[in-house]
Amino acid sequence: MCAIRSVRIIHDIIHRADYIFLSEFFRFMGVLVYEDILFDREIDKTSYEKNTKCSACVFIGERTLGAENKALLAPIVDEEEYEYLIKRLPEETLFFYDENAGAVSDLIKTGNCTLQKKCLEKIINDILYQISQKVERDQYHLDELIPFFVNNYLSIHSITMQYYSKTKNAVINDAKDAFIKAYKELSEFGGAERYMGAMRAHYMYALLWTKMKTNMACDYMEDVLYFSEEKMFEECRELIADFPGFSNAKVLMGLCYEPLKMRTNDTVNAFSVALDDIENECFASSVYYWIGKNFETDGRYPDEAKECYRRSNKRSVKFRSLFKLGVMARQEKKYGEAVDFFDTILNRLRAKDAIGYTDPLELEYLQKAYLQKCIIYYEKHRYDKVRENMGLATMAKEKIYENHFFDKLYTDRKEDFQELSKNRVNIERFKDLMIDAFDHS
């Protein structure tokens, strides 16, 4: 069993860049992460989310709103409601920012590695202290993993690969180089024999995670895989055998198969082993999505793909599963059902969009949701609705340049990433396909 199995991280949207920093660190060492937003209504959470138990709960944000953040959040929450929500946080919640030092605004934006390491060390020690009755804290030296993560900027590289998957661009190559460098440094640090017990599990996972990320970057660039996949499978199997309760190691096995083509059954089987552990938790949402994507990519299992996306959405409602289900419903000419899926995406992103904190992938899905509605209304000859949604898609693309999140995450390189995002969705192509809808205007 690992020192820390899973963590629930609650954030206030405007500090979501620091959420990414913390959540990617936990993923780096094999901890399952449940993202929760302070303003999410309890009624909108799935039964799986409500029933998922985590080793610790962490909040990222201010305890009391300062003037600047009060103004930023004004479109979605007032000061009184914010204070009420803070008081409603679970009793055992740990705070990422040091209360005595005040809120550390935009930790990831500062690029201050010393401060980032200090904050990670504090929260890790706080979590271990909180669960000290269940574990022997002296066994764990999780702080020793922090420099490899921070110094190589793995949080930025990892999230960039999620936002810009399959992009043949220097940013993906930069990510690959960073993961290779981190792997080599970790390997030279002393090897598995340096650690005993659960700390060894976290260390071995970090090694495998950097290898998996490297191979995924190679796949995006259509390069030869850097690490031997068979060797990775062997190492994963050893890790799972040594630590049977290490659920995320089983998930990692499935992810190691991701860059391999036409090995659907192997990938699904690997992920299915992970589901034996987390079937009834919200963490299963991502696993079901990955299985569905493999079924869909294979092309022989459309019904199985749809069922997996449904199961993913049942465990945690995410826009990526909603989009897949919406496209499938549209293809089956279930137009009302399809529109409901796309509207759910738009509604769930409304709060972030209202304050300009949608991430690059969410901005992409906003555009694609409007464009899918264009296709539906075009097929129904509702040309007024086609023009309306085409206009909304165009507005969503323009928001790329107004979005605060690029500045928070990518700082002085934000314009490069805005350009990457601009080119991810070709709205004009859809407009050309539906030119007669505009002839009727």
PDB file of N, CA, C and O in Angstrom, residues 246-270:
ATOM      1  N   PHE A 246      -1.652  -0.966  -5.159  1.00  0.00           N
ATOM      2  CA  PHE A 246      -1.235   0.265  -5.836  1.00  0.00           C
ATOM      3  C   PHE A 246      -2.085   0.438  -7.099  1.00  0.00           C
ATOM      4  O   PHE A 246      -1.673   0.079  -8.204  1.00  0.00           O
ATOM      5  N   SER A 247      -3.268   0.992  -6.937  1.00  0.00           N
ATOM      6  CA  SER A 247      -4.244   1.074  -8.034  1.00  0.00           C
ATOM      7  C   SER A 247      -3.714   1.846  -9.228  1.00  0.00           C
ATOM      8  O   SER A 247      -3.933   1.467 -10.383  1.00  0.00           O
ATOM      9  N   ASN A 248      -2.997   2.929  -8.974  1.00  0.00           N
ATOM     10  CA  ASN A 248      -2.565   3.767 -10.087  1.00  0.00           C
ATOM     11  C   ASN A 248      -1.474   3.096 -10.923  1.00  0.00           C
ATOM     12  O   ASN A 248      -1.292   3.425 -12.093  1.00  0.00           O
ATOM     13  N   ALA A 249      -0.744   2.140 -10.330  1.00  0.00           N
ATOM     14  CA  ALA A 249       0.234   1.379 -11.104  1.00  0.00           C
ATOM     15  C   ALA A 249      -0.485   0.545 -12.160  1.00  0.00           C
ATOM     16  O   ALA A 249       0.027   0.343 -13.270  1.00  0.00           O
ATOM     17  N   LYS A 250      -1.686   0.076 -11.834  1.00  0.00           N
ATOM     18  CA  LYS A 250      -2.473  -0.711 -12.784  1.00  0.00           C
ATOM     19  C   LYS A 250      -3.008   0.191 -13.906  1.00  0.00           C
ATOM     20  O   LYS A 250      -3.076  -0.218 -15.063  1.00  0.00           O
ATOM     21  N   VAL A 251      -3.385   1.415 -13.551  1.00  0.00           N
ATOM     22  CA  VAL A 251      -3.799   2.382 -14.568  1.00  0.00           C
ATOM     23  C   VAL A 251      -2.625   2.695 -15.498  1.00  0.00           C
ATOM     24  O   VAL A 251      -2.772   2.776 -16.718  1.00  0.00           O
ATOM     25  N   LEU A 252      -1.437   2.837 -14.901  1.00  0.00           N
ATOM     26  CA  LEU A 252      -0.246   3.159 -15.686  1.00  0.00           C
ATOM     27  C   LEU A 252       0.058   2.068 -16.705  1.00  0.00           C
ATOM     28  O   LEU A 252       0.505   2.368 -17.818  1.00  0.00           O
ATOM     29  N   MET A 253      -0.187   0.822 -16.350  1.00  0.00           N
ATOM     30  CA  MET A 253       0.031  -0.273 -17.294  1.00  0.00           C
ATOM     31  C   MET A 253      -0.779  -0.040 -18.565  1.00  0.00           C
ATOM     32  O   MET A 253      -0.281  -0.199 -19.686  1.00  0.00           O
ATOM     33  N   GLY A 254      -2.043   0.353 -18.407  1.00  0.00           N
ATOM     34  CA  GLY A 254      -2.877   0.641 -19.573  1.00  0.00           C
ATOM     35  C   GLY A 254      -2.337   1.798 -20.386  1.00  0.00           C
ATOM     36  O   GLY A 254      -2.321   1.757 -21.621  1.00  0.00           O
ATOM     37  N   LEU A 255      -1.858   2.845 -19.706  1.00  0.00           N
ATOM     38  CA  LEU A 255      -1.326   4.019 -20.406  1.00  0.00           C
ATOM     39  C   LEU A 255      -0.051   3.684 -21.174  1.00  0.00           C
ATOM     40  O   LEU A 255       0.239   4.305 -22.201  1.00  0.00           O
ATOM     41  N   CYS A 256       0.711   2.720 -20.686  1.00  0.00           N
ATOM     42  CA  CYS A 256       1.928   2.310 -21.400  1.00  0.00           C
ATOM     43  C   CYS A 256       1.596   1.707 -22.762  1.00  0.00           C
ATOM     44  O   CYS A 256       2.418   1.732 -23.685  1.00  0.00           O
ATOM     45  N   TYR A 257       0.388   1.147 -22.909  1.00  0.00           N
ATOM     46  CA  TYR A 257      -0.032   0.564 -24.186  1.00  0.00           C
ATOM     47  C   TYR A 257      -0.529   1.629 -25.179  1.00  0.00           C
ATOM     48  O   TYR A 257      -0.634   1.360 -26.377  1.00  0.00           O
ATOM     49  N   GLU A 258      -0.855   2.822 -24.676  1.00  0.00           N
ATOM     50  CA  GLU A 258      -1.526   3.830 -25.488  1.00  0.00           C
ATOM     51  C   GLU A 258      -0.831   4.146 -26.821  1.00  0.00           C
ATOM     52  O   GLU A 258      -1.494   4.265 -27.847  1.00  0.00           O
ATOM     53  N   PRO A 259       0.514   4.294 -26.855  1.00  0.00           N
ATOM     54  CA  PRO A 259       1.141   4.632 -28.144  1.00  0.00           C
ATOM     55  C   PRO A 259       1.183   3.474 -29.135  1.00  0.00           C
ATOM     56  O   PRO A 259       1.548   3.682 -30.299  1.00  0.00           O
ATOM     57  N   LEU A 260       0.840   2.272 -28.697  1.00  0.00           N
ATOM     58  CA  LEU A 260       0.955   1.100 -29.568  1.00  0.00           C
ATOM     59  C   LEU A 260      -0.306   0.941 -30.404  1.00  0.00           C
ATOM     60  O   LEU A 260      -1.428   1.073 -29.909  1.00  0.00           O
ATOM     61  N   LYS A 261      -0.153   0.672 -31.665  1.00  0.00           N
ATOM     62  CA  LYS A 261      -1.281   0.576 -32.584  1.00  0.00           C
ATOM     63  C   LYS A 261      -1.806  -0.866 -32.636  1.00  0.00           C
ATOM     64  O   LYS A 261      -1.053  -1.826 -32.558  1.00  0.00           O
ATOM     65  N   MET A 262      -3.112  -0.970 -32.765  1.00  0.00           N
ATOM     66  CA  MET A 262      -3.788  -2.258 -32.963  1.00  0.00           C
ATOM     67  C   MET A 262      -3.485  -3.274 -31.865  1.00  0.00           C
ATOM     68  O   MET A 262      -3.321  -4.466 -32.113  1.00  0.00           O
ATOM     69  N   ARG A 263      -3.375  -2.789 -30.643  1.00  0.00           N
ATOM     70  CA  ARG A 263      -3.268  -3.698 -29.500  1.00  0.00           C
ATOM     71  C   ARG A 263      -4.422  -3.411 -28.549  1.00  0.00           C
ATOM     72  O   ARG A 263      -4.260  -3.304 -27.342  1.00  0.00           O
ATOM     73  N   THR A 264      -5.591  -3.256 -29.138  1.00  0.00           N
ATOM     74  CA  THR A 264      -6.774  -2.866 -28.378  1.00  0.00           C
ATOM     75  C   THR A 264      -7.041  -3.823 -27.227  1.00  0.00           C
ATOM     76  O   THR A 264      -7.285  -3.387 -26.087  1.00  0.00           O
ATOM     77  N   ASN A 265      -7.011  -5.118 -27.496  1.00  0.00           N
ATOM     78  CA  ASN A 265      -7.338  -6.099 -26.461  1.00  0.00           C
ATOM     79  C   ASN A 265      -6.369  -6.028 -25.290  1.00  0.00           C
ATOM     80  O   ASN A 265      -6.782  -6.103 -24.126  1.00  0.00           O
ATOM     81  N   ASP A 266      -5.063  -5.872 -25.599  1.00  0.00           N
ATOM     82  CA  ASP A 266      -4.069  -5.765 -24.532  1.00  0.00           C
ATOM     83  C   ASP A 266      -4.317  -4.519 -23.685  1.00  0.00           C
ATOM     84  O   ASP A 266      -4.229  -4.551 -22.453  1.00  0.00           O
ATOM     85  N   THR A 267      -4.606  -3.392 -24.352  1.00  0.00           N
ATOM     86  CA  THR A 267      -4.844  -2.132 -23.650  1.00  0.00           C
ATOM     87  C   THR A 267      -6.076  -2.234 -22.770  1.00  0.00           C
ATOM     88  O   THR A 267      -6.056  -1.841 -21.592  1.00  0.00           O
ATOM     89  N   VAL A 268      -7.156  -2.757 -23.345  1.00  0.00           N
ATOM     90  CA  VAL A 268      -8.410  -2.892 -22.592  1.00  0.00           C
ATOM     91  C   VAL A 268      -8.226  -3.829 -21.403  1.00  0.00           C
ATOM     92  O   VAL A 268      -8.707  -3.554 -20.296  1.00  0.00           O
ATOM     93  N   ASN A 269      -7.526  -4.925 -21.615  1.00  0.00           N
ATOM     94  CA  ASN A 269      -7.292  -5.872 -20.518  1.00  0.00           C
ATOM     95  C   ASN A 269      -6.503  -5.229 -19.382  1.00  0.00           C
ATOM     96  O   ASN A 269      -6.797  -5.459 -18.203  1.00  0.00           O
ATOM     97  N   ALA A 270      -5.512  -4.419 -19.745  1.00  0.00           N
ATOM     98  CA  ALA A 270      -4.706  -3.748 -18.720  1.00  0.00           C
ATOM     99  C   ALA A 270      -5.557  -2.767 -17.916  1.00  0.00           C
ATOM    100  O   ALA A 270      -5.500  -2.742 -16.679  1.00  0.00           O
TER     101      ALA A 270
END
